[in-house]
Amino acid sequence: MCTETLRMSVDPSAPMNYVDDDASSGSGDDVNLLDGQNKHQSVTPSGSGRRKRGRRATGDAIVDAMLEIAAASKMRASAIMKSEDRFSISKCIKVLDEIQDTSVSMDDFDLELEEMELVAAAGYYYYNSVTRQPCISSSPSGSCFMAEVLEGHDSVCREMFRMDKHVFHRLCNTLRQRGMLRDTSGVMIEEQLAIFLNVIGHNERNRVIQERFQHSGETISRHFNNVLKAVKSLSREFLEPPPLTTPAEILNSNRFFPYFKDCIGVIDGMHIPAHVPAKDQSRFRNQSGFLSQNVLAACTFDMQFIFIYPGWEGSVADSRVLRAVLDDPDQNFPHVPEGKYYLVDMGYSNMEGFIAPYPGVQCHLQEYKGANQLPRNAEELFNHRHSSLRNVIQKSFNVLKTRFPILKLAPQYAFHVQRDIVIAACVLHNYIRREEKNDWLFAGVEGVTVEELPDIDDQQDVHLASTVQDEVASSLRESIAESMWDNFVNNWNEW
């Protein structure tokens, strides 16, 4: 931009802010703003008495100067960065000194604008250089971060995208081939998925993702919602009924087989912190005192989710959620074949298809720790092994929340989006489990007992089920406990 053009657009008599770099203490915190008249007086050329511009101008001072004449700064910065020479703030300051040394006859106002243009241009360049990810190439915005993750060490991809590289690429291919997402002129599917995974995998706010991927807030929000919808649409494929054969985890254990040979999974409730309007908070406040949505979950012994039903108020008991699901065919809860059953905790009724521990008998694994804690009767033995087998759903919850920390805090989204995030997280959880059995988070809980803290809804459910259902369930539990106890008495080494 030429000085004459800029001068025509500025009224010299109007007040104008300016940064006095000599006033800086060197810490970057002290910036003095003077009006145009004072500034004009301070830079009036006076031969050898003219002040040299200080070399210790800090980033904050430069950025403030940039903000004063943003239009000029952008044009000047663009012109400078297109030159062959490497642009730097030190070179800019050197140019300022040369202007002051050689332009004694220049009109004071022209000199003032040239200086401010250059300082602002330097500020604009400095601002962009410190807020954008470093990138050698001239690729589109966001590709620098993507290249750093996908071309870097495997641990970087695991940390940023919460999955291994080959799983990430396979998921992108799935979404692309099925037409669930499409590449846009500025954002490839890989980057769209990365945006979504960065949000739910780190609970990042929109403005943080804007800086990381160098896109507008609207672009980030649009792609987040598109990916959320696409991943959720995979739920029917990746949240499917369990096989009816005896699970390998039971079949290969003398402690569980043949006693639990007809067990096909585990059911429990998971409380996810929720963000809701003030008028709804009383309904969402659970017995622990915090706002949550109660999520009904069922999983296999391979730590894959079978069924997810989010969105219930935190004040609602687990047993009521299950009964509502069973009474509503539209929820598509997997049918429980005759003779098969799920394991449930004390918060549920012992009824046909759902086997709970014996009430009034210790049932948590930690209660059996330490010396002299062997079970004393069939009921205690049943509860202990029931708890050991049921622990798989605690492992699944642990892996899910560790991978996607957004589930540990209440995200600032509309409630229907919060519900969909839970479903999408479970779909990704299952996808990763199928594609990479040795995933580091799953491997971290293999063979490990995850401590089961007393559940929010761990009081015994009072359920008015039919007498026939109660008798069938009670009879099954009794036969399993007696068979298990007889074998245990004769083979103490099986404990």
Coordinates of C-alpha atoms in Angstrom, one line a residue:
M1 CA 0.0 0.0 0.0
C2 CA 1.5 3.4 -0.9
T3 CA 1.7 6.1 1.7
E4 CA -0.3 8.6 -0.4
T5 CA -3.3 6.2 -0.7
L6 CA -3.3 5.5 3.0
R7 CA -3.0 9.1 3.9
M8 CA -6.2 9.9 1.8
S9 CA -8.1 7.5 4.0
V10 CA -7.0 8.9 7.3
D11 CA -7.8 12.3 8.8
P12 CA -4.5 13.6 10.3
S13 CA -6.5 15.6 12.8
A14 CA -8.4 12.6 14.2
P15 CA -7.1 11.0 17.4
M16 CA -5.0 7.9 16.8
N17 CA -3.5 5.4 19.2
Y18 CA 0.1 4.4 18.9
V19 CA 2.6 2.2 20.8
D20 CA 5.6 3.9 22.2
D21 CA 8.2 1.1 22.0
D22 CA 10.8 3.0 24.1
A23 CA 8.4 2.9 27.0
S24 CA 8.6 -0.9 27.1
S25 CA 10.4 -2.3 30.1
G26 CA 11.5 -5.4 28.2
S27 CA 9.0 -7.7 30.0
G28 CA 6.3 -7.4 27.3
D29 CA 3.8 -6.1 29.7
D30 CA 4.2 -2.3 29.6
V31 CA 2.5 -0.5 26.6
N32 CA 1.8 3.2 26.6
L33 CA -0.9 4.6 24.4
L34 CA -0.8 8.3 23.4
D35 CA -3.1 10.3 21.2
G36 CA -2.1 11.4 17.7
Q37 CA -1.1 14.9 18.8
N38 CA 1.4 13.7 21.4
K39 CA 2.8 11.1 19.1
H40 CA 3.2 13.7 16.4
Q41 CA 5.2 15.8 18.7
S42 CA 7.4 13.0 19.9
V43 CA 8.5 11.9 16.4
T44 CA 9.0 15.3 14.8
P45 CA 12.4 15.0 13.0
S46 CA 15.1 17.1 14.7
G47 CA 18.3 16.1 12.8
S48 CA 20.7 14.2 15.0
G49 CA 18.4 14.4 17.9
R50 CA 15.9 12.0 16.5
R51 CA 15.3 8.9 18.7
K52 CA 16.2 5.5 17.4
R53 CA 13.4 3.0 17.7
G54 CA 14.1 0.5 20.5
R55 CA 15.2 -3.0 19.5
R56 CA 13.5 -4.5 22.6
A57 CA 9.9 -4.2 21.2
T58 CA 8.0 -7.2 22.5
G59 CA 5.3 -9.3 20.8
D60 CA 2.5 -7.8 22.8
A61 CA 3.4 -4.2 21.8
I62 CA 3.7 -5.2 18.1
V63 CA 0.4 -7.0 18.1
D64 CA -1.2 -3.9 19.7
A65 CA 0.2 -1.8 16.9
M66 CA -1.2 -4.2 14.4
L67 CA -4.7 -3.9 15.8
E68 CA -4.6 -0.1 15.4
I69 CA -4.4 -0.3 11.6
A70 CA -5.4 -3.8 10.7
A71 CA -6.3 -3.1 7.1
A72 CA -2.9 -1.7 6.4
S73 CA -1.1 -4.5 8.3
K74 CA -2.7 -7.3 6.3
M75 CA -1.8 -5.9 3.0
R76 CA 1.7 -5.0 4.0
A77 CA 2.3 -8.3 5.7
S78 CA 1.1 -10.2 2.6
A79 CA 3.4 -8.2 0.3
I80 CA 6.4 -8.7 2.6
M81 CA 5.8 -12.5 3.0
K82 CA 5.7 -12.9 -0.8
S83 CA 9.2 -11.5 -1.2
E84 CA 12.1 -13.9 -1.6
D85 CA 13.9 -12.8 1.5
R86 CA 12.9 -14.4 4.8
F87 CA 10.8 -11.8 6.7
S88 CA 11.5 -11.2 10.4
I89 CA 10.6 -8.6 13.0
S90 CA 14.2 -7.7 13.4
K91 CA 14.4 -6.8 9.7
C92 CA 11.3 -4.7 10.0
I93 CA 12.9 -2.7 12.9
K94 CA 16.0 -2.3 10.8
V95 CA 13.9 -0.8 8.0
L96 CA 12.3 1.6 10.5
D97 CA 15.7 2.8 11.5
E98 CA 16.7 3.3 7.9
I99 CA 13.6 5.3 7.2
Q100 CA 14.3 7.6 10.2
D101 CA 18.0 8.1 9.2
T102 CA 17.4 8.9 5.5
S103 CA 14.0 10.6 5.4
V104 CA 14.7 13.9 7.3
S105 CA 12.9 15.8 4.6
M106 CA 9.9 13.5 4.4
D107 CA 6.7 14.8 5.7
D108 CA 6.2 13.9 9.3
F109 CA 2.8 12.4 8.7
D110 CA 4.1 10.2 5.9
L111 CA 6.9 9.0 8.1
E112 CA 4.5 8.2 10.9
L113 CA 2.3 6.1 8.6
E114 CA 5.2 4.2 7.1
E115 CA 6.5 3.3 10.5
M116 CA 3.1 2.2 11.8
E117 CA 2.4 0.2 8.6
L118 CA 5.6 -1.7 9.0
V119 CA 5.2 -2.3 12.7
A120 CA 1.6 -3.5 12.2
A121 CA 2.8 -5.7 9.3
A122 CA 5.4 -7.2 11.6
G123 CA 2.7 -7.7 14.3
Y124 CA 0.4 -9.4 11.9
Y125 CA 3.2 -11.7 10.8
Y126 CA 4.2 -12.4 14.4
Y127 CA 0.7 -13.1 15.5
N128 CA 0.2 -15.7 12.7
S129 CA 3.6 -17.3 13.3
V130 CA 2.9 -17.9 17.0
T131 CA -0.7 -19.0 16.7
R132 CA -0.5 -21.4 13.8
Q133 CA 1.1 -24.8 13.8
P134 CA 4.6 -24.7 12.1
C135 CA 4.5 -26.1 8.6
I136 CA 7.2 -26.1 5.9
S137 CA 4.8 -26.8 3.0
S138 CA 2.2 -24.5 1.6
S139 CA -0.6 -27.1 2.1
P140 CA -4.1 -26.1 3.1
S141 CA -4.8 -25.0 6.7
G142 CA -5.0 -27.9 9.1
S143 CA -2.9 -30.3 7.0
C144 CA 0.2 -29.4 9.1
F145 CA -1.3 -30.8 12.2
M146 CA -2.6 -33.9 10.3
A147 CA 0.8 -34.6 8.8
E148 CA 2.4 -34.2 12.2
V149 CA 0.1 -36.8 13.7
L150 CA -0.2 -39.3 10.8
E151 CA 3.5 -39.2 9.9
G152 CA 4.8 -39.1 13.4
H153 CA 5.2 -41.8 16.0
D154 CA 2.3 -44.2 16.7
S155 CA 2.0 -42.8 20.2
V156 CA 1.1 -39.4 18.8
C157 CA -1.8 -40.8 16.8
R158 CA -3.0 -42.7 19.9
E159 CA -2.8 -39.6 22.0
M160 CA -4.5 -37.2 19.6
F161 CA -7.0 -39.5 17.7
R162 CA -7.4 -42.1 20.5
M163 CA -6.8 -45.0 18.1
D164 CA -4.0 -46.6 16.1
K165 CA -3.1 -45.2 12.7
H166 CA -4.4 -48.2 10.7
V167 CA -7.7 -48.1 12.6
F168 CA -8.1 -44.4 11.9
H169 CA -7.4 -44.9 8.1
R170 CA -9.8 -47.9 7.9
L171 CA -12.5 -45.9 9.6
C172 CA -12.0 -43.0 7.1
N173 CA -12.2 -45.5 4.2
T174 CA -15.4 -46.9 5.7
L175 CA -17.0 -43.5 6.0
R176 CA -15.8 -42.5 2.5
Q177 CA -16.8 -45.7 0.7
R178 CA -20.3 -45.8 2.2
G179 CA -20.9 -42.1 1.3
M180 CA -21.5 -41.2 5.0
L181 CA -19.0 -38.3 4.7
R182 CA -17.5 -36.6 1.7
D183 CA -14.3 -34.6 1.1
T184 CA -14.8 -30.9 0.7
S185 CA -12.6 -28.4 -1.1
G186 CA -10.9 -27.4 2.1
V187 CA -11.3 -30.3 4.5
M188 CA -10.7 -34.0 3.7
I189 CA -12.6 -36.7 5.5
E190 CA -9.5 -37.5 7.5
E191 CA -9.4 -34.0 8.9
Q192 CA -13.1 -34.0 9.6
L193 CA -12.8 -37.2 11.6
A194 CA -9.7 -35.8 13.4
I195 CA -11.7 -32.7 14.4
F196 CA -14.4 -34.9 15.9
L197 CA -12.0 -37.2 17.7
N198 CA -10.1 -34.3 19.1
V199 CA -13.3 -32.9 20.6
I200 CA -14.5 -36.1 22.2
G201 CA -11.0 -37.5 22.9
H202 CA -9.9 -34.4 24.8
N203 CA -13.1 -32.6 25.6
E204 CA -11.7 -29.5 23.7
R205 CA -13.8 -26.4 23.2
N206 CA -14.5 -25.1 19.7
R207 CA -12.0 -22.2 19.9
V208 CA -9.2 -24.6 20.7
I209 CA -10.0 -26.8 17.7
Q210 CA -10.1 -23.6 15.6
E211 CA -6.5 -22.8 16.5
R212 CA -5.4 -26.4 16.0
F213 CA -6.9 -27.0 12.6
Q214 CA -7.0 -23.3 11.4
H215 CA -10.7 -23.3 10.5
S216 CA -13.5 -21.1 11.5
G217 CA -15.8 -21.9 14.4
E218 CA -18.7 -22.6 12.0
T219 CA -16.6 -25.0 9.9
I220 CA -15.5 -26.9 13.1
S221 CA -19.1 -27.1 14.3
R222 CA -20.4 -28.3 11.0
H223 CA -17.9 -31.1 10.5
F224 CA -18.2 -32.2 14.1
N225 CA -22.0 -32.6 13.7
N226 CA -21.6 -34.3 10.3
V227 CA -19.2 -36.9 11.7
L228 CA -21.3 -37.4 14.8
K229 CA -24.3 -38.2 12.6
A230 CA -22.2 -40.5 10.4
V231 CA -20.7 -42.5 13.3
K232 CA -24.1 -42.8 15.1
S233 CA -25.5 -44.2 11.9
L234 CA -23.2 -47.2 12.3
S235 CA -24.8 -48.2 15.6
R236 CA -27.1 -50.8 14.1
E237 CA -24.0 -52.6 12.7
F238 CA -21.7 -52.2 15.6
L239 CA -24.2 -52.5 18.5
E240 CA -25.6 -55.9 17.7
P241 CA -27.1 -58.8 19.7
P242 CA -24.6 -61.2 21.3
P243 CA -23.9 -64.7 19.9
L244 CA -26.0 -67.4 21.6
T245 CA -23.1 -69.8 22.0
T246 CA -21.2 -70.0 25.4
P247 CA -18.6 -67.1 25.5
A248 CA -15.0 -68.2 25.4
E249 CA -14.3 -66.3 28.6
I250 CA -16.7 -68.7 30.4
L251 CA -16.0 -71.8 28.4
N252 CA -12.3 -71.7 29.2
S253 CA -12.7 -71.1 32.9
N254 CA -13.3 -73.9 35.5
R255 CA -14.6 -71.2 37.9
F256 CA -17.4 -70.2 35.5
F257 CA -18.1 -73.2 33.3
P258 CA -20.5 -75.0 33.2
Y259 CA -22.3 -72.9 35.8
F260 CA -22.8 -69.7 33.7
K261 CA -22.8 -71.5 30.3
D262 CA -26.1 -69.8 29.3
C263 CA -25.0 -66.3 30.2
I264 CA -24.8 -64.1 27.2
G265 CA -23.7 -60.7 28.6
V266 CA -23.8 -58.2 31.4
I267 CA -26.1 -55.2 32.0
D268 CA -25.5 -52.1 34.2
G269 CA -26.2 -48.4 34.4
M270 CA -23.6 -45.7 33.7
H271 CA -24.0 -42.2 34.9
I272 CA -22.6 -39.5 32.5
P273 CA -22.3 -35.9 33.7
A274 CA -25.0 -33.8 31.9
H275 CA -25.5 -30.2 31.1
V276 CA -29.2 -29.3 31.3
P277 CA -31.3 -26.1 31.7
A278 CA -32.0 -25.0 35.2
K279 CA -35.7 -26.0 35.0
D280 CA -34.6 -29.7 34.4
Q281 CA -31.8 -29.9 36.9
S282 CA -33.9 -31.4 39.7
R283 CA -34.8 -34.4 37.5
F284 CA -31.2 -35.0 36.4
R285 CA -29.6 -34.7 39.9
N286 CA -28.7 -38.3 40.9
Q287 CA -28.4 -39.7 44.4
S288 CA -24.7 -38.7 44.5
G289 CA -25.8 -35.0 44.1
F290 CA -24.5 -34.2 40.6
L291 CA -26.3 -33.8 37.3
S292 CA -26.1 -36.8 35.1
Q293 CA -27.9 -38.8 32.4
N294 CA -28.4 -42.5 33.3
V295 CA -27.2 -44.7 30.4
L296 CA -28.4 -48.3 30.3
A297 CA -25.6 -50.5 28.8
A298 CA -25.3 -54.1 28.0
C299 CA -22.0 -55.7 26.9
T300 CA -20.4 -59.0 26.0
F301 CA -17.5 -60.7 27.8
D302 CA -15.3 -59.4 25.0
M303 CA -15.9 -55.9 26.2
Q304 CA -18.1 -54.9 23.3
F305 CA -21.3 -53.0 23.8
I306 CA -24.5 -54.8 22.8
F307 CA -27.0 -52.1 23.6
I308 CA -26.9 -48.5 24.7
Y309 CA -29.8 -46.4 25.9
P310 CA -28.7 -42.9 27.0
G311 CA -30.7 -39.9 28.0
W312 CA -32.6 -40.9 31.1
E313 CA -32.6 -38.5 34.0
G314 CA -30.0 -39.1 36.6
S315 CA -32.6 -39.4 39.4
V316 CA -34.1 -42.5 37.7
A317 CA -33.1 -45.9 39.1
D318 CA -31.3 -48.4 36.9
S319 CA -34.1 -50.9 37.3
R320 CA -36.8 -48.5 36.1
V321 CA -34.7 -47.8 32.9
L322 CA -34.5 -51.5 32.2
R323 CA -38.2 -52.0 32.7
A324 CA -39.0 -49.1 30.4
V325 CA -36.7 -50.6 27.7
L326 CA -38.3 -54.0 28.0
D327 CA -41.8 -52.6 27.9
D328 CA -41.1 -50.5 24.7
P329 CA -40.6 -52.6 21.5
D330 CA -39.4 -49.5 19.7
Q331 CA -36.1 -49.6 21.8
N332 CA -35.1 -52.7 20.0
F333 CA -33.5 -54.3 23.0
P334 CA -32.0 -57.7 22.0
H335 CA -34.5 -60.5 22.6
V336 CA -33.4 -62.8 25.4
P337 CA -33.8 -66.4 24.2
E338 CA -35.4 -68.9 26.5
G339 CA -32.9 -70.3 28.9
K340 CA -30.4 -67.5 28.3
Y341 CA -29.8 -64.6 30.6
Y342 CA -27.8 -61.5 31.5
L343 CA -26.0 -60.8 34.7
V344 CA -27.2 -57.7 36.6
D345 CA -26.2 -56.2 39.9
M346 CA -28.2 -55.5 43.1
G347 CA -29.9 -52.5 41.5
Y348 CA -32.1 -54.9 39.4
S349 CA -34.6 -57.6 40.1
N350 CA -33.8 -61.2 39.8
M351 CA -36.2 -62.2 37.1
E352 CA -36.3 -64.5 34.1
G353 CA -33.5 -63.5 31.7
F354 CA -31.7 -61.4 34.3
I355 CA -29.8 -63.0 37.2
A356 CA -28.9 -60.8 40.1
P357 CA -26.8 -61.6 43.2
Y358 CA -28.3 -62.9 46.4
P359 CA -29.6 -59.9 48.5
G360 CA -28.1 -59.3 51.9
V361 CA -24.9 -61.2 51.0
Q362 CA -21.6 -59.6 50.2
C363 CA -21.3 -59.3 46.5
H364 CA -18.5 -56.9 45.6
L365 CA -15.0 -58.3 44.8
Q366 CA -13.2 -56.0 47.3
E367 CA -15.2 -57.6 50.1
Y368 CA -13.4 -60.8 49.5
K369 CA -9.9 -59.4 49.7
G370 CA -7.5 -60.2 52.5
A371 CA -7.0 -63.3 54.7
N372 CA -9.8 -65.6 55.8
Q373 CA -12.2 -64.2 53.2
L374 CA -13.1 -67.5 51.6
P375 CA -16.9 -67.9 50.9
R376 CA -18.7 -69.6 53.8
N377 CA -21.7 -70.9 51.9
A378 CA -23.2 -71.4 48.4
E379 CA -24.7 -67.9 48.3
E380 CA -21.4 -66.1 49.1
L381 CA -19.6 -68.2 46.5
F382 CA -22.3 -67.5 43.9
N383 CA -22.1 -63.8 44.6
H384 CA -18.3 -63.7 44.4
R385 CA -18.1 -65.4 41.0
H386 CA -21.1 -63.5 39.7
S387 CA -19.3 -60.3 40.6
S388 CA -16.0 -61.6 39.0
L389 CA -17.8 -62.3 35.8
R390 CA -19.9 -59.1 35.9
N391 CA -16.7 -57.0 36.3
V392 CA -16.3 -57.0 32.5
I393 CA -18.8 -54.2 32.2
Q394 CA -16.8 -52.1 34.6
K395 CA -13.7 -52.7 32.4
S396 CA -15.7 -51.6 29.4
F397 CA -16.9 -48.4 31.1
N398 CA -13.3 -47.7 32.2
V399 CA -11.9 -48.1 28.7
L400 CA -14.7 -46.0 27.2
K401 CA -14.3 -43.1 29.5
T402 CA -10.5 -43.2 29.4
R403 CA -10.5 -43.1 25.6
F404 CA -13.2 -40.4 25.4
P405 CA -12.8 -38.0 28.4
I406 CA -15.7 -35.9 27.2
L407 CA -17.9 -38.6 29.0
K408 CA -16.3 -37.6 32.3
L409 CA -17.5 -34.0 32.2
A410 CA -20.7 -32.2 31.2
P411 CA -20.1 -30.9 27.7
Q412 CA -21.7 -27.6 26.7
Y413 CA -24.0 -29.0 24.0
A414 CA -27.7 -29.4 23.6
F415 CA -28.9 -32.5 25.4
H416 CA -29.8 -34.5 22.3
V417 CA -26.2 -34.0 21.2
Q418 CA -24.9 -35.2 24.6
R419 CA -27.0 -38.3 24.1
D420 CA -25.7 -38.9 20.6
I421 CA -22.1 -38.5 21.7
V422 CA -22.6 -41.4 24.1
I423 CA -23.9 -43.6 21.3
A424 CA -21.1 -42.5 18.9
A425 CA -18.4 -43.2 21.6
C426 CA -19.7 -46.7 22.1
V427 CA -19.8 -47.3 18.3
L428 CA -16.1 -46.3 18.1
H429 CA -15.3 -48.4 21.1
N430 CA -16.7 -51.5 19.4
Y431 CA -15.1 -50.5 16.0
I432 CA -11.7 -50.3 17.6
R433 CA -12.2 -53.6 19.5
R434 CA -12.9 -55.4 16.3
E435 CA -10.2 -53.8 14.2
E436 CA -7.4 -54.0 16.8
K437 CA -7.6 -56.6 19.5
N438 CA -4.2 -55.4 20.9
D439 CA -5.4 -51.8 21.4
W440 CA -3.4 -50.4 24.3
L441 CA -6.4 -49.4 26.4
F442 CA -8.1 -52.8 26.0
A443 CA -4.8 -54.5 26.7
G444 CA -4.5 -52.4 29.9
V445 CA -7.5 -54.0 31.5
E446 CA -7.0 -57.6 30.2
G447 CA -6.7 -59.9 33.2
V448 CA -7.1 -57.0 35.6
T449 CA -10.0 -56.6 38.0
V450 CA -11.4 -53.1 37.9
E451 CA -12.6 -52.0 41.3
E452 CA -16.4 -51.8 41.4
L453 CA -17.4 -49.0 43.7
P454 CA -20.9 -49.2 45.2
D455 CA -23.3 -48.1 42.5
I456 CA -25.6 -45.1 42.8
D457 CA -28.5 -47.4 42.4
D458 CA -27.2 -50.4 44.3
Q459 CA -30.2 -50.8 46.6
Q460 CA -32.3 -53.9 45.9
D461 CA -34.9 -53.2 43.4
V462 CA -38.6 -53.7 44.4
H463 CA -40.2 -55.1 41.3
L464 CA -43.7 -56.4 40.9
A465 CA -42.9 -59.2 38.5
S466 CA -45.1 -62.2 37.9
T467 CA -44.7 -65.0 40.4
V468 CA -43.8 -67.4 37.6
Q469 CA -40.9 -65.2 36.4
D470 CA -39.6 -64.8 40.0
E471 CA -39.8 -68.6 40.6
V472 CA -38.0 -69.4 37.3
A473 CA -35.2 -67.0 38.0
S474 CA -34.8 -68.0 41.6
S475 CA -34.8 -71.7 40.8
L476 CA -32.0 -71.1 38.2
R477 CA -29.9 -69.1 40.6
E478 CA -30.3 -71.7 43.3
S479 CA -29.3 -74.6 41.0
I480 CA -26.2 -72.7 39.8
A481 CA -25.2 -71.8 43.4
E482 CA -25.6 -75.4 44.7
S483 CA -23.7 -77.0 41.8
M484 CA -20.9 -74.5 42.2
W485 CA -20.7 -75.0 46.0
D486 CA -20.6 -78.8 45.8
N487 CA -17.7 -78.6 43.4
F488 CA -16.0 -76.0 45.4
V489 CA -16.1 -78.1 48.6
N490 CA -14.5 -81.0 46.8
N491 CA -11.9 -78.9 44.9
W492 CA -10.7 -76.0 47.1
N493 CA -8.0 -75.1 44.6
E494 CA -10.6 -73.7 42.3
W495 CA -11.0 -70.6 44.5

